Amino acid sequence: MLDNKIEKLLNHQIELEFESSQYYLSMASWAEKSGLNGISAFLYTQADEERVHMLKLFHYINDRGGHALVPTIGAPPKEYKDAREVFTKVLQHEQIVTKEINDLVDTCLKVKDYTTHNFLQWYVAEQIEEERQAQTLIDKLDLIGTDKGGMYLFDRDMETFVSKDAGKK
Ligand code: OFO
């Protein structure tokens, strides 16, 4: 049986994963209509992955005797200045999620819920990877700067990256 406090925090984590999914979906749509098809494909995939992260939490909470709740969240931003702004926002968002997961892990230790602590290790590792990925993309975009040819190639590389990465998670 889940401790009440842990159940609440896990439901909060559901909200964050849902927010990530909706945020990336909105970015994907912006990129698609801006002619950035590779970036768009990458972000649609990210949005799907975040939904899977959310569903893992649903099943975990319910399997442990709690009640996973569908969150209500506000609409994400619709417009973005450019690809760099998109990935900067991705990184900032992931840093917030990482902090929340770390706080949750800390609370698990405090209430001696080692099962949830163990379950959350997958999320801890995933956050490291997502932050690293966003930072790498920002670094590449910094190198490209305002070079339109460079941007074209970046977007094309993202398309290849998505098709190679498809179905890994
Ligand atoms: Fe769910 O990994 Fe990011 O937010």
PDB file of C-alpha atoms and ligand atoms in Angstrom:
ATOM      1  CA  MET A   1       0.000   0.000   0.000  1.00  0.00           C
ATOM      2  CA  LEU A   2       1.325   3.408  -0.956  1.00  0.00           C
ATOM      3  CA  ASP A   3       1.960   6.051   1.660  1.00  0.00           C
ATOM      4  CA  ASN A   4      -0.508   8.936   1.106  1.00  0.00           C
ATOM      5  CA  LYS A   5       2.236  11.468   0.675  1.00  0.00           C
ATOM      6  CA  ILE A   6       4.013   9.320  -1.927  1.00  0.00           C
ATOM      7  CA  GLU A   7       0.761   8.720  -3.793  1.00  0.00           C
ATOM      8  CA  LYS A   8       0.182  12.474  -3.986  1.00  0.00           C
ATOM      9  CA  LEU A   9       3.722  13.120  -5.194  1.00  0.00           C
ATOM     10  CA  LEU A  10       3.476  10.352  -7.804  1.00  0.00           C
ATOM     11  CA  ASN A  11       0.250  11.915  -9.051  1.00  0.00           C
ATOM     12  CA  HIS A  12       2.087  15.220  -9.251  1.00  0.00           C
ATOM     13  CA  GLN A  13       4.720  13.441 -11.331  1.00  0.00           C
ATOM     14  CA  ILE A  14       1.951  12.255 -13.666  1.00  0.00           C
ATOM     15  CA  GLU A  15       1.011  15.899 -14.117  1.00  0.00           C
ATOM     16  CA  LEU A  16       4.614  16.824 -14.995  1.00  0.00           C
ATOM     17  CA  GLU A  17       4.956  14.015 -17.552  1.00  0.00           C
ATOM     18  CA  PHE A  18       1.630  14.990 -19.102  1.00  0.00           C
ATOM     19  CA  GLU A  19       2.772  18.604 -19.199  1.00  0.00           C
ATOM     20  CA  SER A  20       6.019  17.516 -20.925  1.00  0.00           C
ATOM     21  CA  SER A  21       4.032  15.547 -23.482  1.00  0.00           C
ATOM     22  CA  GLN A  22       1.657  18.419 -24.274  1.00  0.00           C
ATOM     23  CA  TYR A  23       4.491  20.947 -24.353  1.00  0.00           C
ATOM     24  CA  TYR A  24       6.485  18.905 -26.880  1.00  0.00           C
ATOM     25  CA  LEU A  25       3.366  18.282 -28.923  1.00  0.00           C
ATOM     26  CA  SER A  26       2.800  22.021 -29.199  1.00  0.00           C
ATOM     27  CA  MET A  27       6.460  22.571 -30.167  1.00  0.00           C
ATOM     28  CA  ALA A  28       6.199  19.767 -32.751  1.00  0.00           C
ATOM     29  CA  SER A  29       3.184  21.438 -34.319  1.00  0.00           C
ATOM     30  CA  TRP A  30       4.965  24.805 -34.440  1.00  0.00           C
ATOM     31  CA  ALA A  31       8.030  23.193 -36.063  1.00  0.00           C
ATOM     32  CA  GLU A  32       5.891  21.330 -38.601  1.00  0.00           C
ATOM     33  CA  LYS A  33       4.111  24.431 -39.782  1.00  0.00           C
ATOM     34  CA  SER A  34       7.455  26.294 -39.853  1.00  0.00           C
ATOM     35  CA  GLY A  35       8.923  23.839 -42.388  1.00  0.00           C
ATOM     36  CA  LEU A  36      11.223  22.209 -39.831  1.00  0.00           C
ATOM     37  CA  ASN A  37      10.129  18.653 -40.518  1.00  0.00           C
ATOM     38  CA  GLY A  38      13.058  16.906 -38.846  1.00  0.00           C
ATOM     39  CA  ILE A  39      12.714  18.882 -35.612  1.00  0.00           C
ATOM     40  CA  SER A  40       8.982  18.335 -35.740  1.00  0.00           C
ATOM     41  CA  ALA A  41       9.355  14.546 -36.128  1.00  0.00           C
ATOM     42  CA  PHE A  42      11.782  14.512 -33.187  1.00  0.00           C
ATOM     43  CA  LEU A  43       9.379  16.466 -30.978  1.00  0.00           C
ATOM     44  CA  TYR A  44       6.346  14.337 -31.924  1.00  0.00           C
ATOM     45  CA  THR A  45       8.377  11.302 -30.857  1.00  0.00           C
ATOM     46  CA  GLN A  46       9.374  13.028 -27.611  1.00  0.00           C
ATOM     47  CA  ALA A  47       5.726  13.864 -26.915  1.00  0.00           C
ATOM     48  CA  ASP A  48       4.804  10.174 -27.353  1.00  0.00           C
ATOM     49  CA  GLU A  49       7.633   9.107 -25.066  1.00  0.00           C
ATOM     50  CA  GLU A  50       6.510  11.478 -22.320  1.00  0.00           C
ATOM     51  CA  ARG A  51       3.036   9.999 -22.537  1.00  0.00           C
ATOM     52  CA  VAL A  52       4.551   6.548 -22.041  1.00  0.00           C
ATOM     53  CA  HIS A  53       6.405   7.878 -18.974  1.00  0.00           C
ATOM     54  CA  MET A  54       3.084   9.142 -17.653  1.00  0.00           C
ATOM     55  CA  LEU A  55       1.362   5.796 -18.252  1.00  0.00           C
ATOM     56  CA  LYS A  56       4.098   3.889 -16.394  1.00  0.00           C
ATOM     57  CA  LEU A  57       3.203   6.022 -13.363  1.00  0.00           C
ATOM     58  CA  PHE A  58      -0.520   5.311 -13.803  1.00  0.00           C
ATOM     59  CA  HIS A  59       0.090   1.565 -13.687  1.00  0.00           C
ATOM     60  CA  TYR A  60       2.550   1.767 -10.808  1.00  0.00           C
ATOM     61  CA  ILE A  61       0.224   3.821  -8.577  1.00  0.00           C
ATOM     62  CA  ASN A  62      -2.787   1.594  -9.256  1.00  0.00           C
ATOM     63  CA  ASP A  63      -0.796  -1.639  -8.875  1.00  0.00           C
ATOM     64  CA  ARG A  64       0.350  -0.468  -5.436  1.00  0.00           C
ATOM     65  CA  GLY A  65      -3.200   0.185  -4.228  1.00  0.00           C
ATOM     66  CA  GLY A  66      -3.329   3.912  -4.948  1.00  0.00           C
ATOM     67  CA  HIS A  67      -5.417   5.847  -7.454  1.00  0.00           C
ATOM     68  CA  ALA A  68      -3.740   7.423 -10.485  1.00  0.00           C
ATOM     69  CA  LEU A  69      -5.552  10.605 -11.487  1.00  0.00           C
ATOM     70  CA  VAL A  70      -5.886  12.331 -14.853  1.00  0.00           C
ATOM     71  CA  PRO A  71      -4.453  15.818 -14.355  1.00  0.00           C
ATOM     72  CA  THR A  72      -5.891  19.120 -15.533  1.00  0.00           C
ATOM     73  CA  ILE A  73      -3.257  21.398 -16.955  1.00  0.00           C
ATOM     74  CA  GLY A  74      -3.185  24.671 -18.871  1.00  0.00           C
ATOM     75  CA  ALA A  75      -2.432  24.911 -22.596  1.00  0.00           C
ATOM     76  CA  PRO A  76       1.266  25.091 -23.543  1.00  0.00           C
ATOM     77  CA  PRO A  77       2.675  28.077 -25.507  1.00  0.00           C
ATOM     78  CA  LYS A  78       1.793  27.992 -29.234  1.00  0.00           C
ATOM     79  CA  GLU A  79       4.473  30.157 -30.803  1.00  0.00           C
ATOM     80  CA  TYR A  80       8.283  29.995 -30.637  1.00  0.00           C
ATOM     81  CA  LYS A  81      10.892  32.345 -32.012  1.00  0.00           C
ATOM     82  CA  ASP A  82      13.179  29.691 -33.480  1.00  0.00           C
ATOM     83  CA  ALA A  83      14.596  26.193 -32.944  1.00  0.00           C
ATOM     84  CA  ARG A  84      17.064  27.439 -30.341  1.00  0.00           C
ATOM     85  CA  GLU A  85      14.249  28.825 -28.231  1.00  0.00           C
ATOM     86  CA  VAL A  86      12.418  25.512 -28.523  1.00  0.00           C
ATOM     87  CA  PHE A  87      15.350  23.447 -27.245  1.00  0.00           C
ATOM     88  CA  THR A  88      16.209  25.990 -24.556  1.00  0.00           C
ATOM     89  CA  LYS A  89      12.661  25.619 -23.263  1.00  0.00           C
ATOM     90  CA  VAL A  90      12.945  21.822 -23.499  1.00  0.00           C
ATOM     91  CA  LEU A  91      16.101  21.935 -21.373  1.00  0.00           C
ATOM     92  CA  GLN A  92      14.586  24.309 -18.804  1.00  0.00           C
ATOM     93  CA  HIS A  93      11.497  22.133 -18.558  1.00  0.00           C
ATOM     94  CA  GLU A  94      13.521  18.939 -18.146  1.00  0.00           C
ATOM     95  CA  GLN A  95      15.608  20.572 -15.410  1.00  0.00           C
ATOM     96  CA  ILE A  96      12.397  21.294 -13.480  1.00  0.00           C
ATOM     97  CA  VAL A  97      11.238  17.684 -13.958  1.00  0.00           C
ATOM     98  CA  THR A  98      14.624  16.390 -12.772  1.00  0.00           C
ATOM     99  CA  LYS A  99      14.423  18.479  -9.621  1.00  0.00           C
ATOM    100  CA  GLU A 100      10.912  17.208  -8.857  1.00  0.00           C
ATOM    101  CA  ILE A 101      11.981  13.584  -9.380  1.00  0.00           C
ATOM    102  CA  ASN A 102      14.985  14.052  -7.110  1.00  0.00           C
ATOM    103  CA  ASP A 103      12.738  15.537  -4.403  1.00  0.00           C
ATOM    104  CA  LEU A 104      10.378  12.584  -4.795  1.00  0.00           C
ATOM    105  CA  VAL A 105      13.267  10.102  -4.507  1.00  0.00           C
ATOM    106  CA  ASP A 106      14.394  11.916  -1.373  1.00  0.00           C
ATOM    107  CA  THR A 107      10.902  11.668   0.168  1.00  0.00           C
ATOM    108  CA  CYS A 108      10.816   7.917  -0.621  1.00  0.00           C
ATOM    109  CA  LEU A 109      13.952   7.448   1.447  1.00  0.00           C
ATOM    110  CA  LYS A 110      12.497   9.522   4.285  1.00  0.00           C
ATOM    111  CA  VAL A 111       9.332   7.392   4.495  1.00  0.00           C
ATOM    112  CA  LYS A 112      11.314   4.192   3.783  1.00  0.00           C
ATOM    113  CA  ASP A 113       9.408   3.375   0.581  1.00  0.00           C
ATOM    114  CA  TYR A 114      12.242   1.478  -1.096  1.00  0.00           C
ATOM    115  CA  THR A 115       9.971  -0.051  -3.741  1.00  0.00           C
ATOM    116  CA  THR A 116       8.987   3.353  -5.136  1.00  0.00           C
ATOM    117  CA  HIS A 117      12.573   4.479  -4.733  1.00  0.00           C
ATOM    118  CA  ASN A 118      13.631   1.569  -6.931  1.00  0.00           C
ATOM    119  CA  PHE A 119      10.838   2.232  -9.460  1.00  0.00           C
ATOM    120  CA  LEU A 120      11.958   5.863  -9.790  1.00  0.00           C
ATOM    121  CA  GLN A 121      15.551   5.021 -10.685  1.00  0.00           C
ATOM    122  CA  TRP A 122      14.475   4.559 -14.317  1.00  0.00           C
ATOM    123  CA  TYR A 123      13.181   8.163 -14.304  1.00  0.00           C
ATOM    124  CA  VAL A 124      16.398   9.444 -12.722  1.00  0.00           C
ATOM    125  CA  ALA A 125      18.457   7.878 -15.538  1.00  0.00           C
ATOM    126  CA  GLU A 126      16.024   9.076 -18.195  1.00  0.00           C
ATOM    127  CA  GLN A 127      16.285  12.678 -16.981  1.00  0.00           C
ATOM    128  CA  ILE A 128      20.083  12.629 -17.273  1.00  0.00           C
ATOM    129  CA  GLU A 129      19.750  11.475 -20.873  1.00  0.00           C
ATOM    130  CA  GLU A 130      17.058  14.045 -21.757  1.00  0.00           C
ATOM    131  CA  GLU A 131      18.996  16.961 -20.301  1.00  0.00           C
ATOM    132  CA  ARG A 132      22.143  15.826 -22.108  1.00  0.00           C
ATOM    133  CA  GLN A 133      20.281  15.524 -25.395  1.00  0.00           C
ATOM    134  CA  ALA A 134      18.689  18.989 -25.134  1.00  0.00           C
ATOM    135  CA  GLN A 135      22.048  20.563 -24.237  1.00  0.00           C
ATOM    136  CA  THR A 136      23.765  18.877 -27.223  1.00  0.00           C
ATOM    137  CA  LEU A 137      21.120  20.217 -29.590  1.00  0.00           C
ATOM    138  CA  ILE A 138      21.465  23.743 -28.157  1.00  0.00           C
ATOM    139  CA  ASP A 139      25.266  23.535 -28.579  1.00  0.00           C
ATOM    140  CA  LYS A 140      24.842  22.516 -32.221  1.00  0.00           C
ATOM    141  CA  LEU A 141      22.388  25.347 -32.846  1.00  0.00           C
ATOM    142  CA  ASP A 142      24.862  27.782 -31.286  1.00  0.00           C
ATOM    143  CA  LEU A 143      27.494  26.614 -33.754  1.00  0.00           C
ATOM    144  CA  ILE A 144      25.080  27.087 -36.660  1.00  0.00           C
ATOM    145  CA  GLY A 145      24.033  30.561 -35.514  1.00  0.00           C
ATOM    146  CA  THR A 146      22.144  32.357 -38.304  1.00  0.00           C
ATOM    147  CA  ASP A 147      23.515  30.177 -41.128  1.00  0.00           C
ATOM    148  CA  LYS A 148      20.445  29.033 -43.084  1.00  0.00           C
ATOM    149  CA  GLY A 149      22.323  26.212 -44.841  1.00  0.00           C
ATOM    150  CA  GLY A 150      23.481  24.919 -41.461  1.00  0.00           C
ATOM    151  CA  MET A 151      19.922  25.023 -40.169  1.00  0.00           C
ATOM    152  CA  TYR A 152      18.714  23.076 -43.207  1.00  0.00           C
ATOM    153  CA  LEU A 153      21.288  20.350 -42.526  1.00  0.00           C
ATOM    154  CA  PHE A 154      20.501  20.293 -38.808  1.00  0.00           C
ATOM    155  CA  ASP A 155      16.832  19.733 -39.549  1.00  0.00           C
ATOM    156  CA  ARG A 156      17.644  17.003 -42.066  1.00  0.00           C
ATOM    157  CA  ASP A 157      19.934  15.271 -39.541  1.00  0.00           C
ATOM    158  CA  MET A 158      17.122  15.337 -36.972  1.00  0.00           C
ATOM    159  CA  GLU A 159      14.913  13.449 -39.426  1.00  0.00           C
ATOM    160  CA  THR A 160      17.538  10.717 -39.822  1.00  0.00           C
ATOM    161  CA  PHE A 161      18.096  10.647 -36.059  1.00  0.00           C
ATOM    162  CA  VAL A 162      14.382  10.060 -35.417  1.00  0.00           C
ATOM    163  CA  SER A 163      14.086   7.220 -37.924  1.00  0.00           C
ATOM    164  CA  LYS A 164      17.222   5.525 -36.475  1.00  0.00           C
ATOM    165  CA  ASP A 165      15.992   5.979 -32.909  1.00  0.00           C
ATOM    166  CA  ALA A 166      12.411   4.871 -33.652  1.00  0.00           C
ATOM    167  CA  GLY A 167      10.964   2.319 -31.264  1.00  0.00           C
ATOM    168  CA  LYS A 168      13.976   2.221 -28.891  1.00  0.00           C
ATOM    169  CA  LYS A 169      12.038   3.273 -25.768  1.00  0.00           C
TER     170      LYS A 169
HETATM  171 FE1  OFO B   1       9.549  12.008 -18.736  1.00  0.00          FE
HETATM  172  O1  OFO B   1      11.208  12.397 -19.187  1.00  0.00           O
HETATM  173 FE2  OFO B   1      11.289  14.239 -19.457  1.00  0.00          FE
HETATM  174  O2  OFO B   1       9.969  15.027 -18.660  1.00  0.00           O
END
